[in-house]
Amino acid sequence: MADPFIEVDFAQQSKAGQGAPGDVFVSKRLTQEGGLVCVLADGLGSGIKANVLATLTATMAMKYARSDMNIRKVAQIIMATLPVCSQRKIGYSTFTIIDIRSNGQIRVVEHDNPPFVLLHGDRVQRVSKQDFAIETAGLGLRRLFYSRFQAEQGARLIVYSDGISQSGMGSRSMPLGWTDPSTVGFLTNRVRSAPDISARQLCRAAVAQALNNDGHTAKDDISCAVINLRTPRKLLVLTGPPIDKTRDKRLGRMVAEYPGRTAICGGTTANIVARELGRSVEVDLRYIDPDVPPASRLPGVDLVTEGTLTMSRAAELLKNRTDPEQLRNNAAVQLVDAFLQSDIIEFVVGTKINEAHQDPNLPVELDIRRNLIRQIVGILNEKYMKQASCEFI
Amino acid sequence: MTKIEITICTGTACYVMGAGRLLLLQDQLSDRQLQQVEIKGCNCLGLCKQGRYGKAPYARIGDEVIAEATPDALLAALKERLAEWEGD
């Protein structure tokens, strides 16, 4: 059976009135070994100062964790190196390091963050942890928890900062805050009512609830990351006519046989596929956007858009991490939405140059479409932890 | 009476040259005119590559191609056609 796909997403709400979030979450895929490493760090205080402390911690943790060094040693080095507040006797930042391999083996090191939650379906899985006390010069013992376990497909690992579990503190309904048990209860309820809930949806739901607990003014930085071991959601994106017509048939077959959702970006490409499938494309004029051409409908294909303009806008939205749900509903937004709801995204790029907007005398490397796709693939992989690739035909 | 078909190209070149405005044509039509016309979009009329039709954005009214189309130009072409119908 194929390795599950590791879907990671992160949601955050900065403390009200602060210019920068004091919680930092970083994640990187391990391209060679398969799997990934992520770190959640909560900087002491709030605002830009906390952000710097958290970033320092997270970056350091990430660098060491990605090396072959023993993960406990990594944590010890970090704790020895990073500054500690001598008055309050606590570190300037918390951290949780998660190392997860594609075979489902997970190792977690925690220091001063709320404990991580491991769910299988809607059931909480208890994990035994080793408790280490590390002597730090002149500041006594600081605690570190280390756990190592095997997770299966369908498992979810959730980490969050205390902005989540302490949300609502002092309010009449939650004098002690949301608390860890209630937070866990919320998460399990969500999974129970939507067993296929994505990492993206779950972390955003948790942050939204915590913000709600705080009366819509975040009392602390609220951060939540979810790692979901899932069967990948696949998306096929066709864009551009193939270099020669003999390959047109292949496009039609690809769409018909694809085990996942399909999208076509480009009028000519859509017409080719429509012809091969014996169907017709209809432009949807229900929503007209001043900058992005309207999407179309083609039975058998989930989304049909225009090519260059739409993909340029989509690339911009992805780069700026703009949330598609908060925008007008044009074809570029729909495309970004399709990307974000998928795990494996396969671009098939036709290399026939469109003479209407490219000088055929320019070298092929300057092809607008090709470079745009390369850019989008890069952003999807680096920024969104997707598995995007492209094939040229 | 069969409706007069206006097809507006929503392809890349046409959209860059202002096809978006053309799609809002129906806002400029009277109720009566709206009943007699059908406005459709087409993801590619294939005219920009041919060069001999003039510049984008393109629209087609019946069999006639209108290059460098503007809402006013389409409106004028539509009125002309409707007058023809009425004249008969």
Coordinates of C-alpha atoms in Angstrom, one line a residue:
Chain A
M1 CA 0.0 0.0 0.0
A2 CA 1.3 3.4 -0.9
D3 CA 2.6 5.7 1.8
P4 CA 0.0 8.1 3.0
F5 CA 0.3 11.7 2.0
I6 CA 1.3 14.0 4.8
E7 CA -0.9 17.1 4.7
V8 CA 0.2 20.0 6.8
D9 CA -1.5 23.2 7.4
F10 CA -1.3 26.0 9.9
A11 CA -3.7 28.8 11.0
Q12 CA -3.0 31.8 13.1
Q13 CA -4.5 34.9 14.6
S14 CA -2.1 37.5 16.1
K15 CA -2.8 39.0 19.4
A16 CA -5.0 42.0 19.0
G17 CA -3.1 45.2 18.4
Q18 CA 0.3 43.5 17.7
G19 CA 2.2 44.1 14.5
A20 CA 3.6 40.6 14.3
P21 CA 2.6 37.2 15.7
G22 CA 4.6 35.9 18.6
D23 CA 4.1 32.3 17.5
V24 CA 6.0 30.9 14.6
F25 CA 5.4 27.6 12.7
V26 CA 7.8 26.3 10.1
S27 CA 7.7 23.1 8.1
K28 CA 9.9 21.6 5.5
R29 CA 9.7 18.4 3.6
L30 CA 12.6 16.0 3.7
T31 CA 13.0 15.4 0.0
Q32 CA 15.5 12.5 0.2
E33 CA 14.2 10.5 3.1
G34 CA 10.5 11.3 2.6
G35 CA 8.6 12.9 5.4
L36 CA 8.8 16.3 7.0
V37 CA 9.9 18.2 10.0
C38 CA 7.9 21.0 11.6
V39 CA 8.4 23.3 14.6
L40 CA 6.0 25.4 16.6
A41 CA 7.6 28.1 18.7
D42 CA 5.8 30.5 21.1
G43 CA 8.0 33.5 21.9
L44 CA 7.8 35.1 25.3
G45 CA 5.5 38.1 25.4
S46 CA 4.0 39.3 22.1
G47 CA 4.6 41.4 19.1
I48 CA 7.8 41.7 17.1
K49 CA 10.1 40.8 20.0
A50 CA 8.3 37.6 20.6
N51 CA 8.3 36.9 16.9
V52 CA 12.1 37.3 16.7
L53 CA 12.6 35.0 19.6
A54 CA 10.2 32.4 18.2
T55 CA 11.7 32.6 14.7
L56 CA 15.2 32.1 16.1
T57 CA 14.1 29.1 18.1
A58 CA 12.1 27.6 15.2
T59 CA 14.8 28.2 12.6
M60 CA 17.5 26.7 14.8
A61 CA 15.3 23.7 15.7
M62 CA 14.5 23.1 12.0
K63 CA 18.1 23.2 11.0
Y64 CA 19.3 20.8 13.5
A65 CA 16.2 18.5 13.2
R66 CA 16.8 18.1 9.5
S67 CA 20.3 17.0 10.0
D68 CA 20.9 13.4 11.1
M69 CA 21.4 14.5 14.7
N70 CA 19.6 12.7 17.4
I71 CA 16.5 14.7 18.1
R72 CA 16.9 14.7 21.8
K73 CA 20.4 16.1 21.4
V74 CA 18.9 18.8 19.1
A75 CA 16.6 19.9 21.9
Q76 CA 19.3 19.9 24.4
I77 CA 21.5 22.1 22.2
I78 CA 18.6 24.5 21.6
M79 CA 17.8 24.8 25.3
A80 CA 21.5 25.4 26.1
T81 CA 21.9 28.0 23.4
L82 CA 18.8 30.1 23.4
P83 CA 18.4 32.9 25.9
V84 CA 16.5 32.4 29.1
C85 CA 14.8 35.0 31.2
S86 CA 16.7 35.1 34.4
Q87 CA 13.9 36.7 36.3
R88 CA 11.0 34.5 35.3
K89 CA 13.2 31.4 35.0
I90 CA 11.7 30.4 31.7
G91 CA 13.0 30.2 28.2
Y92 CA 12.5 33.0 25.8
S93 CA 10.5 30.7 23.6
T94 CA 8.8 27.4 23.8
F95 CA 9.1 24.8 21.1
T96 CA 7.6 21.6 19.8
I97 CA 9.5 19.7 17.2
I98 CA 7.8 17.1 15.1
D99 CA 9.7 14.7 12.9
I100 CA 7.5 12.5 10.7
R101 CA 8.6 10.0 8.2
S102 CA 6.7 8.7 5.2
N103 CA 6.4 5.3 6.8
G104 CA 4.4 6.9 9.6
Q105 CA 7.1 6.9 12.2
I106 CA 6.8 10.1 14.3
R107 CA 9.1 11.6 16.9
V108 CA 8.1 14.6 19.0
V109 CA 10.0 16.8 21.4
E110 CA 8.1 19.2 23.5
H111 CA 9.1 22.1 25.7
D112 CA 6.6 24.3 27.4
N113 CA 3.9 24.2 24.7
P114 CA 0.5 22.5 25.4
P115 CA 0.8 18.8 24.7
F116 CA 0.2 17.6 21.2
V117 CA -2.9 15.7 20.4
L118 CA -2.9 12.5 18.4
L119 CA -6.2 11.4 16.9
H120 CA -7.1 8.3 15.1
G121 CA -10.5 9.1 13.6
D122 CA -12.3 10.8 16.4
R123 CA -10.5 8.9 19.2
V124 CA -7.6 10.3 21.1
Q125 CA -4.6 8.1 21.1
R126 CA -2.5 8.1 24.3
V127 CA 1.2 8.3 23.7
S128 CA 3.8 7.6 26.4
K129 CA 6.4 10.2 26.8
Q130 CA 9.9 10.3 28.3
D131 CA 10.3 13.1 30.7
F132 CA 13.7 14.8 30.7
A133 CA 14.8 17.5 33.0
I134 CA 17.6 19.5 31.6
E135 CA 19.8 21.5 33.9
T136 CA 20.4 25.0 32.5
A137 CA 23.1 27.1 34.0
G138 CA 21.9 28.8 37.1
L139 CA 18.3 28.4 36.2
G140 CA 17.5 25.0 37.5
L141 CA 15.7 22.3 35.7
R142 CA 13.7 22.7 32.5
R143 CA 11.5 20.0 31.3
L144 CA 11.5 18.3 27.9
F145 CA 9.1 15.5 26.7
Y146 CA 10.2 13.1 24.1
S147 CA 7.8 10.6 22.4
R148 CA 8.2 8.2 19.5
F149 CA 5.4 6.3 18.0
Q150 CA 4.0 4.8 14.8
A151 CA 1.0 6.5 13.1
E152 CA -1.2 5.0 10.5
Q153 CA -3.1 6.4 7.6
G154 CA -6.0 8.4 9.0
A155 CA -4.1 9.7 11.9
R156 CA -4.0 13.4 12.8
L157 CA -1.4 15.2 14.9
I158 CA -2.4 18.6 16.2
V159 CA -0.2 21.1 17.9
Y160 CA -1.2 24.5 19.3
S161 CA 0.1 27.3 21.3
D162 CA -1.4 28.3 24.7
G163 CA -3.3 31.0 22.9
I164 CA -5.7 28.2 22.0
S165 CA -6.0 26.4 25.3
Q166 CA -6.1 29.7 27.3
S167 CA -8.6 31.4 25.1
G168 CA -11.6 32.7 26.9
M169 CA -9.8 32.9 30.2
G170 CA -11.4 35.2 32.6
S171 CA -14.7 35.1 30.8
R172 CA -17.8 34.1 32.7
S173 CA -18.4 30.9 30.7
M174 CA -14.7 29.9 30.8
P175 CA -13.0 31.4 33.8
L176 CA -10.1 29.0 33.4
G177 CA -9.9 29.4 29.7
W178 CA -10.8 26.8 27.0
T179 CA -8.4 24.3 28.7
D180 CA -6.7 21.4 27.0
P181 CA -9.4 18.8 27.6
S182 CA -12.1 21.1 26.1
T183 CA -9.8 21.9 23.1
V184 CA -9.3 18.2 22.5
G185 CA -13.0 17.6 22.8
F186 CA -13.6 20.3 20.2
L187 CA -11.2 18.7 17.8
T188 CA -12.6 15.2 18.2
N189 CA -16.1 16.6 17.7
R190 CA -15.1 18.2 14.5
V191 CA -13.5 15.0 13.2
R192 CA -16.6 13.1 14.2
S193 CA -19.0 15.3 12.3
A194 CA -16.7 15.5 9.2
P195 CA -14.5 12.4 9.1
D196 CA -12.7 13.7 6.0
I197 CA -11.9 17.1 7.4
S198 CA -8.7 18.4 5.9
A199 CA -5.8 19.7 7.9
R200 CA -6.6 23.1 6.5
Q201 CA -10.2 23.1 7.7
L202 CA -9.4 21.7 11.1
C203 CA -6.7 24.1 12.1
R204 CA -8.7 27.1 10.9
A205 CA -11.8 25.8 12.9
A206 CA -9.7 25.6 16.1
V207 CA -8.3 29.1 15.6
A208 CA -11.8 30.5 14.8
Q209 CA -13.2 28.9 17.9
A210 CA -10.5 30.2 20.2
L211 CA -10.9 33.7 18.7
N212 CA -14.6 33.3 19.4
N213 CA -13.8 32.4 23.0
D214 CA -11.8 35.6 23.3
G215 CA -14.8 37.6 22.2
H216 CA -13.3 38.2 18.8
T217 CA -10.3 40.1 20.2
A218 CA -7.4 37.8 20.5
K219 CA -5.9 38.0 24.0
D220 CA -2.8 36.2 22.9
D221 CA -1.4 34.8 19.7
I222 CA -3.6 31.9 18.6
S223 CA -1.9 29.3 16.6
C224 CA -2.8 25.8 15.5
A225 CA -1.1 23.3 13.1
V226 CA -2.6 20.0 11.9
I227 CA -0.7 17.2 10.3
N228 CA -3.0 14.7 8.6
L229 CA -1.8 11.3 7.2
R230 CA -4.3 10.8 4.4
T231 CA -5.0 9.3 1.0
P232 CA -3.9 12.1 -1.2
R233 CA -6.5 14.2 -3.1
K234 CA -5.3 14.5 -6.6
L235 CA -5.8 17.3 -9.1
L236 CA -4.9 17.2 -12.8
V237 CA -4.3 20.6 -14.4
L238 CA -4.1 20.8 -18.2
T239 CA -2.9 23.9 -19.8
G240 CA -1.8 24.7 -23.3
P241 CA -2.3 22.7 -26.5
P242 CA 0.2 19.8 -27.0
I243 CA 3.1 20.6 -29.4
D244 CA 1.4 18.5 -32.1
K245 CA -2.1 17.5 -32.8
T246 CA -1.3 13.8 -32.6
R247 CA -1.2 14.2 -28.8
D248 CA -4.6 15.7 -28.5
K249 CA -6.2 12.3 -28.0
R250 CA -4.0 11.8 -25.0
L251 CA -5.4 14.9 -23.3
G252 CA -8.9 13.5 -23.7
R253 CA -7.9 10.2 -22.3
M254 CA -6.1 11.7 -19.3
V255 CA -9.2 13.6 -18.3
A256 CA -11.5 10.7 -18.7
E257 CA -9.3 8.3 -16.7
Y258 CA -7.9 10.6 -14.0
P259 CA -8.5 9.3 -10.4
G260 CA -9.2 12.7 -9.0
R261 CA -10.4 16.2 -9.9
T262 CA -9.5 17.9 -13.2
A263 CA -9.0 21.4 -14.3
I264 CA -8.2 23.0 -17.6
C265 CA -6.6 26.4 -17.9
G266 CA -6.9 27.7 -21.4
G267 CA -9.6 28.2 -24.0
T268 CA -7.9 26.3 -26.8
T269 CA -7.0 23.5 -24.5
A270 CA -10.5 23.3 -23.3
N271 CA -11.8 23.1 -26.9
I272 CA -9.4 20.3 -27.6
V273 CA -10.5 18.2 -24.7
A274 CA -14.2 19.0 -25.4
R275 CA -13.7 17.8 -29.0
E276 CA -12.1 14.6 -27.8
L277 CA -14.8 13.9 -25.3
G278 CA -17.6 14.8 -27.7
R279 CA -18.9 17.6 -25.5
S280 CA -19.1 21.4 -25.6
V281 CA -17.7 24.2 -23.5
E282 CA -20.0 26.8 -22.2
V283 CA -18.8 30.1 -20.8
D284 CA -20.4 30.9 -17.4
L285 CA -21.4 34.5 -17.4
R286 CA -23.0 34.5 -14.0
Y287 CA -20.0 36.2 -12.4
I288 CA -18.1 38.8 -14.4
D289 CA -14.8 40.0 -13.0
P290 CA -13.1 43.1 -14.4
D291 CA -9.6 41.5 -14.5
V292 CA -10.1 37.7 -14.7
P293 CA -11.9 36.1 -17.6
P294 CA -15.0 34.1 -16.7
A295 CA -14.7 30.4 -16.0
S296 CA -16.5 27.8 -18.2
R297 CA -18.3 24.5 -17.8
L298 CA -17.4 21.3 -19.5
P299 CA -19.1 18.1 -18.3
G300 CA -16.4 15.7 -17.0
V301 CA -14.1 18.5 -15.9
D302 CA -14.3 20.2 -12.6
L303 CA -13.0 23.6 -13.5
V304 CA -12.3 25.3 -16.8
T305 CA -10.7 28.7 -16.9
E306 CA -8.8 31.0 -19.3
G307 CA -5.0 30.5 -19.3
T308 CA -2.4 33.1 -18.8
L309 CA -4.3 35.9 -17.0
T310 CA -6.1 33.5 -14.7
M311 CA -2.9 31.6 -13.8
S312 CA -1.0 34.8 -13.2
R313 CA -3.6 36.0 -10.8
A314 CA -3.6 32.6 -9.1
A315 CA 0.2 32.7 -8.7
E316 CA -0.1 36.1 -7.1
L317 CA -2.8 35.0 -4.7
L318 CA -0.7 32.0 -3.7
K319 CA 2.4 34.1 -3.2
N320 CA 0.6 36.5 -1.0
R321 CA -1.1 33.7 1.0
T322 CA -4.4 35.4 0.3
D323 CA -7.3 33.4 1.7
P324 CA -9.6 32.4 -1.2
E325 CA -12.6 32.4 1.0
Q326 CA -12.4 36.1 1.6
L327 CA -12.2 37.1 -2.0
R328 CA -14.5 37.7 -4.9
N329 CA -15.5 34.5 -6.7
N330 CA -13.6 34.7 -10.0
A331 CA -11.9 31.9 -11.9
A332 CA -8.5 32.6 -10.3
V333 CA -9.9 32.3 -6.8
Q334 CA -11.6 29.1 -7.8
L335 CA -8.4 27.8 -9.2
V336 CA -6.5 28.6 -6.0
D337 CA -9.3 26.9 -4.0
A338 CA -8.9 23.8 -6.1
F339 CA -5.1 23.8 -5.5
L340 CA -5.5 24.3 -1.7
Q341 CA -8.0 21.5 -1.4
S342 CA -5.7 19.0 -3.2
D343 CA -2.5 17.3 -2.1
I344 CA -1.0 16.0 -5.3
I345 CA -1.2 18.4 -8.2
E346 CA -0.1 17.3 -11.6
F347 CA 0.3 19.9 -14.3
V348 CA 0.4 18.8 -17.9
V349 CA 1.7 21.7 -20.0
G350 CA 1.2 21.9 -23.7
T351 CA 4.2 23.4 -25.3
K352 CA 2.6 24.8 -28.5
I353 CA 3.4 28.5 -28.3
N354 CA 0.4 30.8 -28.5
E355 CA 1.3 33.3 -31.2
A356 CA -1.4 35.7 -30.1
H357 CA 0.7 36.6 -27.0
Q358 CA 4.2 35.4 -27.7
D359 CA 6.6 36.2 -30.4
P360 CA 7.3 32.9 -32.0
N361 CA 10.9 34.0 -32.7
L362 CA 11.7 34.2 -29.0
P363 CA 13.4 31.1 -27.5
V364 CA 11.1 28.5 -26.0
E365 CA 12.6 29.0 -22.5
L366 CA 10.9 32.4 -22.4
D367 CA 7.5 30.8 -22.9
I368 CA 5.1 32.6 -20.5
R369 CA 3.0 29.6 -19.8
R370 CA 5.9 27.3 -18.9
N371 CA 7.5 29.8 -16.5
L372 CA 4.2 30.6 -14.9
I373 CA 3.6 26.9 -14.2
R374 CA 7.1 26.4 -12.8
Q375 CA 6.5 29.4 -10.5
I376 CA 3.2 28.0 -9.3
V377 CA 4.6 24.5 -8.8
G378 CA 7.4 26.0 -6.7
I379 CA 5.1 28.0 -4.5
L380 CA 2.7 25.1 -4.0
N381 CA 5.6 22.9 -2.8
E382 CA 7.5 25.3 -0.7
K383 CA 4.8 27.4 0.8
Y384 CA 1.9 25.0 0.9
M385 CA 3.6 21.7 1.4
K386 CA 1.9 20.2 -1.6
Q387 CA 3.3 17.7 -4.0
A388 CA 3.1 19.5 -7.3
S389 CA 4.8 18.5 -10.5
C390 CA 4.7 19.3 -14.2
E391 CA 5.0 17.3 -17.3
F392 CA 5.4 18.9 -20.8
I393 CA 3.8 17.6 -23.8
Chain B
M1 CA -38.8 35.1 -33.7
T2 CA -35.4 33.6 -33.2
K3 CA -33.2 35.6 -30.9
I4 CA -30.2 37.5 -32.2
E5 CA -27.1 35.9 -30.9
I6 CA -24.2 38.0 -29.7
T7 CA -21.1 36.1 -28.9
I8 CA -18.3 37.8 -26.9
C9 CA -14.9 36.3 -26.9
T10 CA -13.5 35.9 -23.4
G11 CA -10.0 34.6 -24.5
T12 CA -6.8 36.0 -23.2
A13 CA -6.1 38.7 -25.8
C14 CA -9.7 39.8 -25.9
Y15 CA -9.9 40.1 -22.1
V16 CA -6.8 42.1 -21.9
M17 CA -8.2 44.5 -24.5
G18 CA -11.5 45.0 -22.6
A19 CA -13.9 42.1 -23.2
G20 CA -14.9 42.4 -19.6
R21 CA -16.8 45.5 -20.3
L22 CA -18.6 43.9 -23.3
L23 CA -19.9 41.2 -21.0
L24 CA -21.9 43.8 -19.2
L25 CA -23.8 44.7 -22.3
Q26 CA -27.1 43.5 -21.0
D27 CA -27.1 46.3 -18.5
Q28 CA -27.4 48.7 -21.3
L29 CA -30.4 47.0 -23.0
S30 CA -34.0 47.8 -22.6
D31 CA -36.4 45.0 -21.5
R32 CA -37.6 44.7 -25.0
Q33 CA -34.2 44.4 -26.4
L34 CA -33.3 41.8 -23.8
Q35 CA -36.1 39.6 -25.0
Q36 CA -34.8 39.6 -28.5
V37 CA -31.2 39.0 -27.9
E38 CA -29.1 36.2 -26.5
I39 CA -25.6 37.1 -25.1
K40 CA -23.1 34.3 -24.9
G41 CA -19.4 34.0 -24.1
C42 CA -17.0 32.0 -26.1
N43 CA -13.6 31.0 -24.7
C44 CA -11.9 31.4 -28.0
L45 CA -13.2 32.7 -31.3
G46 CA -9.8 32.0 -32.9
L47 CA -9.8 35.5 -34.5
C48 CA -6.7 37.0 -32.9
K49 CA -4.4 34.6 -34.6
Q50 CA -5.8 35.4 -38.0
G51 CA -4.9 39.1 -38.2
R52 CA -7.3 40.0 -41.0
Y53 CA -10.2 40.8 -38.7
G54 CA -8.5 43.8 -37.0
K55 CA -7.8 44.0 -33.4
A56 CA -9.2 42.5 -30.2
P57 CA -11.6 42.4 -28.4
Y58 CA -13.8 40.5 -30.8
A59 CA -17.5 39.8 -30.8
R60 CA -19.8 38.2 -33.2
I61 CA -23.3 39.3 -33.9
G62 CA -25.1 36.8 -36.0
D63 CA -22.5 36.0 -38.7
E64 CA -20.8 39.4 -38.5
V65 CA -17.5 39.9 -36.7
I66 CA -17.0 43.1 -34.9
A67 CA -13.3 43.9 -34.1
E68 CA -12.1 46.3 -31.5
A69 CA -15.6 45.9 -30.1
T70 CA -17.0 48.4 -27.6
P71 CA -20.4 48.3 -25.8
D72 CA -21.5 51.2 -28.0
A73 CA -20.5 49.4 -31.2
L74 CA -22.3 46.3 -30.2
L75 CA -25.4 48.3 -29.2
A76 CA -25.4 50.1 -32.6
A77 CA -25.0 46.8 -34.5
L78 CA -27.8 45.3 -32.4
K79 CA -30.1 48.2 -33.0
E80 CA -29.4 48.0 -36.8
R81 CA -30.4 44.3 -36.8
L82 CA -33.5 44.9 -34.8
A83 CA -34.5 47.7 -37.1
E84 CA -34.1 45.3 -40.1
W85 CA -36.4 42.8 -38.4
E86 CA -38.9 45.4 -37.6
G87 CA -38.7 46.9 -41.1
D88 CA -39.8 43.6 -42.6

